[in-house]
């Protein structure tokens, strides 16, 4: 397909534990992002969303993590086989990432101005003066009130929310083809959240920037994304266009997540939720990883892990469930 920007195939990442042990954090992760598309990635905490993004970005070197299988193609080129030098040219310019923890991506000993200039001048052909103007414009766009003073500051002189906004401005400053935004607005207040989502949507509309938006806010997904990927225990369990996912979720886990959405008129204390917790990487169940929490689970589910398979009659929809689509399961889940 000509319009595919990112193609992730059977990606597996493991973490070393002690000398010999390896635990698998994500497994068989396969999905595509088209040019200009905004894709949501959802799932409870610990499901592997951040590990997936760090793996795509080749940013696992500071952890005990290692990609042990699969490929990540950007415009057809496998990022996993690029040299360190080559990948540095891709990071920031072609793919940029906004991290959950802003402090991890700002250099504590450099003024904001210096960091932004370095990034912009590395990837864009601008004079120092123009690059500085561009940096200031980006800071304005993420709602930083005192741009001049912020440029002169060190990260520790700024609040967490300000650092987050600086990081977002930096990530978007070179107009990447793909922005991976890992819970980008979690630490920010509601007004700024809305402003930053607007800015992302604007860059998507104007520059055709694709976005992988990781969030636990399904309301934001409904408003922003055209497609949604649901992860559970390091696997993709469902993928669909946003309308199908909200109107006709097929995986019991997706149904559980949607049931957690507050509805108007429902008291907050009475929210239905999914009982139990995400299994730890050391104690992964044999079969379907969701089976222990699924009230429909059969012996087959407990024994054998289902594959992610195409849903018949639903273009681009995939589900990893033995029971999805079966009439009895549908009835039981009503
Ligand atoms: N640096 C690390 N070392 C060991 N295990 C890790 C590391 N980072 C993440 N993990 C494990 O990988 C799994 C997926 O984590 P993560 O991708 O951060 O989840 P999410 O972003 O969906 O909340 C979790 O079980 C987590 O404990
Ligand atoms: Mg995360």
Short mmCIF file of C-alpha atoms and ligand atoms in Angstrom, two decimals:
data_model
loop_
_atom_site.label_atom_id
_atom_site.label_comp_id
_atom_site.label_asym_id
_atom_site.label_seq_id
_atom_site.Cartn_x
_atom_site.Cartn_y
_atom_site.Cartn_z
CA UNK A 1 0.00 0.00 0.00
CA UNK A 2 1.47 3.30 -1.10
CA UNK A 3 0.04 5.38 1.70
CA UNK A 4 1.43 3.30 4.56
CA UNK A 5 3.87 5.31 6.68
CA UNK A 6 4.68 2.93 9.51
CA UNK A 7 4.47 -0.82 9.43
CA UNK A 8 5.14 -2.75 12.63
CA UNK A 9 5.38 -6.51 12.14
CA UNK A 10 5.40 -9.15 14.88
CA UNK A 11 7.37 -6.91 17.19
CA UNK A 12 8.63 -8.55 20.37
CA UNK A 13 10.58 -6.87 23.15
CA UNK A 14 12.07 -8.56 26.17
CA UNK A 15 13.70 -7.29 29.35
CA UNK A 16 16.65 -9.01 30.93
CA UNK A 17 16.13 -9.94 34.54
CA UNK A 18 19.21 -10.95 36.42
CA UNK A 19 21.86 -12.81 34.47
CA UNK A 20 19.95 -15.31 32.41
CA UNK A 21 16.25 -14.61 32.65
CA UNK A 22 14.27 -12.75 30.02
CA UNK A 23 10.73 -11.61 30.32
CA UNK A 24 8.59 -10.70 27.35
CA UNK A 25 6.99 -7.27 27.64
CA UNK A 26 5.37 -7.08 24.21
CA UNK A 27 4.76 -9.88 21.77
CA UNK A 28 3.53 -10.24 18.19
CA UNK A 29 2.64 -6.54 17.91
CA UNK A 30 1.55 -5.90 14.33
CA UNK A 31 -0.11 -2.75 13.01
CA UNK A 32 0.17 -0.04 10.39
CA UNK A 33 -0.22 3.71 10.37
CA UNK A 34 -1.10 5.44 7.13
CA UNK A 35 0.12 8.85 6.07
CA UNK A 36 -1.93 11.56 7.74
CA UNK A 37 -3.73 9.16 10.05
CA UNK A 38 -4.32 9.60 13.79
CA UNK A 39 -4.35 6.25 15.54
CA UNK A 40 -5.21 5.78 19.21
CA UNK A 41 -3.43 3.23 21.39
CA UNK A 42 -5.30 2.32 24.55
CA UNK A 43 -5.15 -0.21 27.35
CA UNK A 44 -4.67 -0.26 31.10
CA UNK A 45 -1.42 0.76 32.69
CA UNK A 46 1.28 -1.87 32.20
CA UNK A 47 -0.13 -3.27 28.95
CA UNK A 48 2.94 -2.38 26.91
CA UNK A 49 2.03 0.91 25.26
CA UNK A 50 5.21 2.74 26.26
CA UNK A 51 7.44 -0.25 25.52
CA UNK A 52 5.86 -0.42 22.05
CA UNK A 53 6.66 3.24 21.37
CA UNK A 54 10.17 3.05 22.78
CA UNK A 55 10.82 -0.01 20.64
CA UNK A 56 9.59 1.73 17.48
CA UNK A 57 11.80 4.73 18.30
CA UNK A 58 14.79 2.48 19.10
CA UNK A 59 15.05 4.10 22.52
CA UNK A 60 15.51 1.04 24.69
CA UNK A 61 19.26 1.40 25.08
CA UNK A 62 18.99 2.94 28.55
CA UNK A 63 16.90 0.04 29.79
CA UNK A 64 17.49 -3.70 30.06
CA UNK A 65 15.18 -4.07 27.08
CA UNK A 66 15.92 -5.57 23.72
CA UNK A 67 13.89 -6.11 20.57
CA UNK A 68 13.97 -9.84 20.01
CA UNK A 69 11.74 -10.25 16.99
CA UNK A 70 9.94 -8.39 14.25
CA UNK A 71 10.46 -5.34 12.07
CA UNK A 72 9.53 -1.66 12.07
CA UNK A 73 9.30 -0.18 8.61
CA UNK A 74 9.10 3.56 8.11
CA UNK A 75 8.37 4.37 4.48
CA UNK A 76 9.48 0.82 3.74
CA UNK A 77 12.85 1.13 5.52
CA UNK A 78 13.51 -1.14 8.50
CA UNK A 79 14.45 1.07 11.46
CA UNK A 80 15.71 -1.92 13.43
CA UNK A 81 18.64 -2.49 11.11
CA UNK A 82 19.81 1.15 10.93
CA UNK A 83 23.11 2.12 12.53
CA UNK A 84 23.10 4.36 15.60
CA UNK A 85 24.09 7.26 13.40
CA UNK A 86 21.33 6.61 10.90
CA UNK A 87 18.65 6.23 13.56
CA UNK A 88 19.65 9.59 15.10
CA UNK A 89 18.74 11.24 11.82
CA UNK A 90 15.31 9.60 11.90
CA UNK A 91 14.61 10.48 15.53
CA UNK A 92 13.18 13.96 15.80
CA UNK A 93 13.01 14.51 12.07
CA UNK A 94 10.88 11.64 10.77
CA UNK A 95 9.53 10.25 14.02
CA UNK A 96 9.25 12.29 17.16
CA UNK A 97 8.05 11.25 20.55
CA UNK A 98 6.42 13.03 23.44
CA UNK A 99 7.20 11.13 26.60
CA UNK A 100 5.04 10.43 29.57
CA UNK A 101 7.84 11.78 31.76
CA UNK A 102 9.01 15.15 30.42
CA UNK A 103 12.16 15.23 32.49
CA UNK A 104 13.55 12.19 30.70
CA UNK A 105 13.85 14.03 27.41
CA UNK A 106 15.05 17.47 28.48
CA UNK A 107 18.71 17.93 29.24
CA UNK A 108 18.94 19.31 32.80
CA UNK A 109 22.16 21.22 32.20
CA UNK A 110 21.17 23.11 29.05
CA UNK A 111 19.00 26.15 28.70
CA UNK A 112 15.77 25.54 26.76
CA UNK A 113 17.01 27.84 24.02
CA UNK A 114 20.11 25.75 23.43
CA UNK A 115 18.20 22.47 23.41
CA UNK A 116 15.61 23.73 20.97
CA UNK A 117 18.18 25.30 18.67
CA UNK A 118 20.22 22.12 18.56
CA UNK A 119 17.21 20.05 17.64
CA UNK A 120 15.93 22.50 15.03
CA UNK A 121 19.29 23.15 13.43
CA UNK A 122 20.10 19.46 13.31
CA UNK A 123 17.07 18.72 11.17
CA UNK A 124 16.03 21.94 9.47
CA UNK A 125 18.05 24.10 7.18
CA UNK A 126 17.64 27.38 9.10
CA UNK A 127 19.97 30.14 10.19
CA UNK A 128 20.41 30.54 13.93
CA UNK A 129 18.18 33.59 13.88
CA UNK A 130 15.39 31.85 11.96
CA UNK A 131 15.72 28.76 14.14
CA UNK A 132 15.30 30.89 17.26
CA UNK A 133 12.23 32.55 15.79
CA UNK A 134 10.83 29.14 14.99
CA UNK A 135 11.53 27.91 18.53
CA UNK A 136 9.70 30.93 19.95
CA UNK A 137 6.74 30.34 17.63
CA UNK A 138 6.49 26.71 18.72
CA UNK A 139 6.56 27.70 22.40
CA UNK A 140 3.79 30.20 21.78
CA UNK A 141 1.71 27.54 20.08
CA UNK A 142 1.82 25.25 23.11
CA UNK A 143 0.55 28.08 25.28
CA UNK A 144 3.70 29.20 27.03
CA UNK A 145 3.01 32.72 28.24
CA UNK A 146 6.50 34.13 28.69
CA UNK A 147 8.42 32.77 25.73
CA UNK A 148 11.55 34.92 26.06
CA UNK A 149 12.06 34.00 29.69
CA UNK A 150 11.33 30.33 29.09
CA UNK A 151 13.97 30.18 26.35
CA UNK A 152 16.57 31.46 28.81
CA UNK A 153 15.58 28.99 31.55
CA UNK A 154 17.02 25.67 32.62
CA UNK A 155 14.48 22.83 32.94
CA UNK A 156 14.63 22.86 36.76
CA UNK A 157 13.48 26.47 36.78
CA UNK A 158 10.23 25.49 35.08
CA UNK A 159 7.21 23.69 36.50
CA UNK A 160 6.42 20.13 35.38
CA UNK A 161 3.59 21.39 33.18
CA UNK A 162 5.87 23.96 31.52
CA UNK A 163 8.54 21.30 30.86
CA UNK A 164 5.87 19.09 29.33
CA UNK A 165 4.86 21.92 27.00
CA UNK A 166 8.46 22.66 26.04
CA UNK A 167 8.93 19.00 25.22
CA UNK A 168 5.79 18.94 23.12
CA UNK A 169 6.96 22.05 21.26
CA UNK A 170 10.34 20.42 20.64
CA UNK A 171 8.80 17.18 19.42
CA UNK A 172 6.68 19.02 16.89
CA UNK A 173 9.23 21.64 15.90
CA UNK A 174 10.74 19.72 12.97
CA UNK A 175 7.36 18.67 11.58
CA UNK A 176 7.93 14.93 11.85
CA UNK A 177 6.08 12.50 9.59
CA UNK A 178 5.00 10.61 12.68
CA UNK A 179 4.46 11.88 16.19
CA UNK A 180 4.21 9.31 18.95
CA UNK A 181 2.48 10.99 21.85
CA UNK A 182 2.65 8.89 25.01
CA UNK A 183 -0.04 10.18 27.35
CA UNK A 184 1.03 13.67 26.31
CA UNK A 185 -1.37 15.69 28.36
CA UNK A 186 -1.76 13.64 31.52
CA UNK A 187 0.18 16.12 33.65
CA UNK A 188 -1.49 19.23 32.24
CA UNK A 189 -4.62 21.07 33.22
CA UNK A 190 -7.73 20.73 31.09
CA UNK A 191 -7.40 24.00 29.15
CA UNK A 192 -3.81 23.33 28.15
CA UNK A 193 -4.71 19.73 27.32
CA UNK A 194 -7.32 20.95 24.86
CA UNK A 195 -4.90 23.47 23.38
CA UNK A 196 -2.23 20.84 22.80
CA UNK A 197 -4.65 18.39 21.24
CA UNK A 198 -5.80 21.20 18.95
CA UNK A 199 -2.21 21.89 17.95
CA UNK A 200 -1.61 18.22 17.16
CA UNK A 201 -4.76 18.10 15.07
CA UNK A 202 -3.71 21.26 13.26
CA UNK A 203 -0.29 19.82 12.35
CA UNK A 204 -2.08 16.69 11.24
CA UNK A 205 -4.43 18.68 9.00
CA UNK A 206 -1.91 21.14 7.62
CA UNK A 207 1.22 19.01 7.30
CA UNK A 208 -0.28 15.55 7.11
CA UNK A 209 1.60 14.54 10.25
CA UNK A 210 0.56 11.05 11.37
CA UNK A 211 0.02 10.56 15.08
CA UNK A 212 0.07 7.55 17.36
CA UNK A 213 -1.82 8.87 20.35
CA UNK A 214 -1.44 6.88 23.55
CA UNK A 215 -4.01 7.82 26.11
CA UNK A 216 -6.27 6.34 28.73
CA UNK A 217 -8.87 8.95 27.88
CA UNK A 218 -11.34 7.26 25.56
CA UNK A 219 -13.17 10.55 25.16
CA UNK A 220 -10.05 12.04 23.56
CA UNK A 221 -9.75 8.96 21.33
CA UNK A 222 -13.35 9.32 20.16
CA UNK A 223 -12.77 12.97 19.33
CA UNK A 224 -9.32 12.73 17.77
CA UNK A 225 -8.54 9.34 16.26
CA UNK A 226 -9.76 7.62 13.15
CA UNK A 227 -8.59 4.20 14.24
CA UNK A 228 -7.95 2.56 17.59
CA UNK A 229 -5.60 -0.20 18.74
CA UNK A 230 -6.33 -1.91 22.05
CA UNK A 231 -3.47 -3.56 23.92
CA UNK A 232 -3.61 -6.04 26.74
CA UNK A 233 -0.70 -7.80 28.45
CA UNK A 234 1.74 -6.86 25.69
CA UNK A 235 -0.50 -7.96 22.83
CA UNK A 236 -2.83 -6.18 20.47
CA UNK A 237 -6.24 -7.62 21.24
CA UNK A 238 -8.38 -5.49 18.95
CA UNK A 239 -8.07 -2.95 16.15
CA UNK A 240 -10.86 -1.11 14.42
CA UNK A 241 -11.96 2.22 13.05
CA UNK A 242 -13.12 4.46 15.85
CA UNK A 243 -16.82 4.19 15.10
CA UNK A 244 -16.80 0.39 14.98
CA UNK A 245 -14.74 0.17 18.14
CA UNK A 246 -17.13 2.30 20.14
CA UNK A 247 -20.35 0.94 18.63
CA UNK A 248 -19.44 -2.68 18.16
CA UNK A 249 -16.45 -3.65 20.30
CA UNK A 250 -15.68 -7.34 19.81
CA UNK A 251 -13.10 -8.20 22.44
CA UNK A 252 -14.42 -8.66 25.99
CA UNK A 253 -11.51 -6.52 27.20
CA UNK A 254 -12.49 -3.64 24.90
CA UNK A 255 -16.06 -3.98 26.12
CA UNK A 256 -14.80 -3.77 29.67
CA UNK A 257 -12.77 -0.64 28.93
CA UNK A 258 -15.77 1.03 27.31
CA UNK A 259 -17.97 0.10 30.23
CA UNK A 260 -15.59 2.09 32.42
CA UNK A 261 -16.44 5.25 30.48
CA UNK A 262 -18.53 7.57 32.56
CA UNK A 263 -21.94 8.25 31.11
CA UNK A 264 -24.09 11.25 31.73
CA UNK A 265 -26.50 10.56 34.52
CA UNK A 266 -24.55 7.68 35.98
CA UNK A 267 -23.14 8.10 39.44
CA UNK A 268 -19.39 7.95 39.49
CA UNK A 269 -19.20 5.43 42.34
CA UNK A 270 -21.22 2.90 40.40
CA UNK A 271 -18.91 2.62 37.40
CA UNK A 272 -18.63 -0.94 36.24
CA UNK A 273 -15.02 -1.96 35.85
CA UNK A 274 -13.03 -4.98 34.92
CA UNK A 275 -12.31 -7.07 37.99
CA UNK A 276 -8.76 -8.25 38.53
CA UNK A 277 -5.51 -6.79 37.22
CA UNK A 278 -3.14 -7.04 34.28
CA UNK A 279 -1.02 -10.19 34.77
CA UNK A 280 2.60 -9.57 35.70
CA UNK A 281 5.18 -10.43 33.06
CA UNK A 282 6.49 -13.22 35.26
CA UNK A 283 3.14 -14.91 35.59
CA UNK A 284 1.61 -14.78 32.15
CA UNK A 285 -1.25 -17.23 31.81
CA UNK A 286 -0.89 -19.98 29.19
CA UNK A 287 -3.70 -19.27 26.76
CA UNK A 288 -5.51 -16.00 26.18
CA UNK A 289 -3.88 -13.48 28.50
CA UNK A 290 -7.25 -11.99 29.35
CA UNK A 291 -8.90 -15.34 30.17
CA UNK A 292 -8.42 -15.08 33.97
CA UNK A 293 -10.48 -11.86 33.99
CA UNK A 294 -12.97 -12.81 31.30
CA UNK A 295 -16.34 -14.09 32.39
CA UNK A 296 -16.83 -15.88 29.08
CA UNK A 297 -13.55 -17.79 29.10
CA UNK A 298 -13.74 -21.44 28.07
CA UNK A 299 -11.18 -24.24 28.41
CA UNK A 300 -9.93 -23.43 24.92
CA UNK A 301 -9.29 -19.82 25.99
CA UNK A 302 -7.30 -20.95 29.00
CA UNK A 303 -5.23 -23.44 27.02
CA UNK A 304 -4.38 -21.80 23.73
CA UNK A 305 -3.66 -18.19 22.88
CA UNK A 306 -5.82 -16.92 20.01
CA UNK A 307 -4.21 -15.17 17.04
CA UNK A 308 -5.06 -11.66 15.99
CA UNK A 309 -7.39 -12.30 13.06
CA UNK A 310 -9.31 -10.22 10.55
CA UNK A 311 -12.97 -9.68 11.31
CA UNK A 312 -15.10 -10.79 8.42
CA UNK A 313 -17.07 -8.02 6.80
CA UNK A 314 -15.28 -5.26 8.69
CA UNK A 315 -12.47 -3.63 6.73
CA UNK A 316 -9.34 -3.13 8.83
CA UNK A 317 -10.87 -4.72 11.93
CA UNK A 318 -8.96 -7.38 13.84
CA UNK A 319 -9.57 -9.20 17.08
CA UNK A 320 -7.64 -11.68 19.21
CA UNK A 321 -10.41 -13.72 20.81
CA UNK A 322 -11.74 -17.24 20.32
CA UNK A 323 -15.28 -16.16 21.05
CA UNK A 324 -15.54 -12.80 19.25
CA UNK A 325 -18.26 -12.77 16.69
CA UNK A 326 -19.93 -15.91 17.99
CA UNK A 327 -23.60 -15.50 18.60
CA UNK A 328 -23.60 -17.01 22.10
CA UNK A 329 -20.77 -14.72 23.17
CA UNK A 330 -22.60 -11.68 21.84
CA UNK A 331 -25.72 -12.62 23.78
CA UNK A 332 -23.75 -13.25 26.96
CA UNK A 333 -22.03 -9.90 26.76
CA UNK A 334 -25.16 -7.85 26.37
N1 LIG B 1 12.71 -0.72 31.90
C1 LIG B 1 11.95 -1.78 32.18
N2 LIG B 1 12.47 -2.89 32.76
C2 LIG B 1 11.70 -3.97 33.05
N3 LIG B 1 10.38 -4.05 32.75
C3 LIG B 1 9.80 -2.98 32.19
C4 LIG B 1 10.55 -1.79 31.86
N4 LIG B 1 9.71 -0.89 31.29
C5 LIG B 1 8.50 -1.49 31.26
N5 LIG B 1 8.55 -2.73 31.79
C6 LIG B 1 7.44 -3.69 31.91
O1 LIG B 1 6.83 -3.87 30.63
C7 LIG B 1 5.42 -3.92 30.76
C8 LIG B 1 4.79 -2.87 29.88
O2 LIG B 1 5.06 -1.61 30.42
P1 LIG B 1 4.67 -0.24 29.72
O3 LIG B 1 4.92 -0.35 28.27
O4 LIG B 1 5.35 0.84 30.44
O5 LIG B 1 3.09 -0.17 29.97
P2 LIG B 1 2.08 1.03 29.63
O6 LIG B 1 2.84 2.10 28.95
O7 LIG B 1 1.01 0.41 28.79
O8 LIG B 1 1.54 1.46 30.96
C9 LIG B 1 5.10 -3.75 32.24
O9 LIG B 1 4.89 -5.02 32.81
C10 LIG B 1 6.34 -3.10 32.79
O10 LIG B 1 6.54 -3.45 34.13
MG1 LIG B 2 3.15 4.05 29.51
#
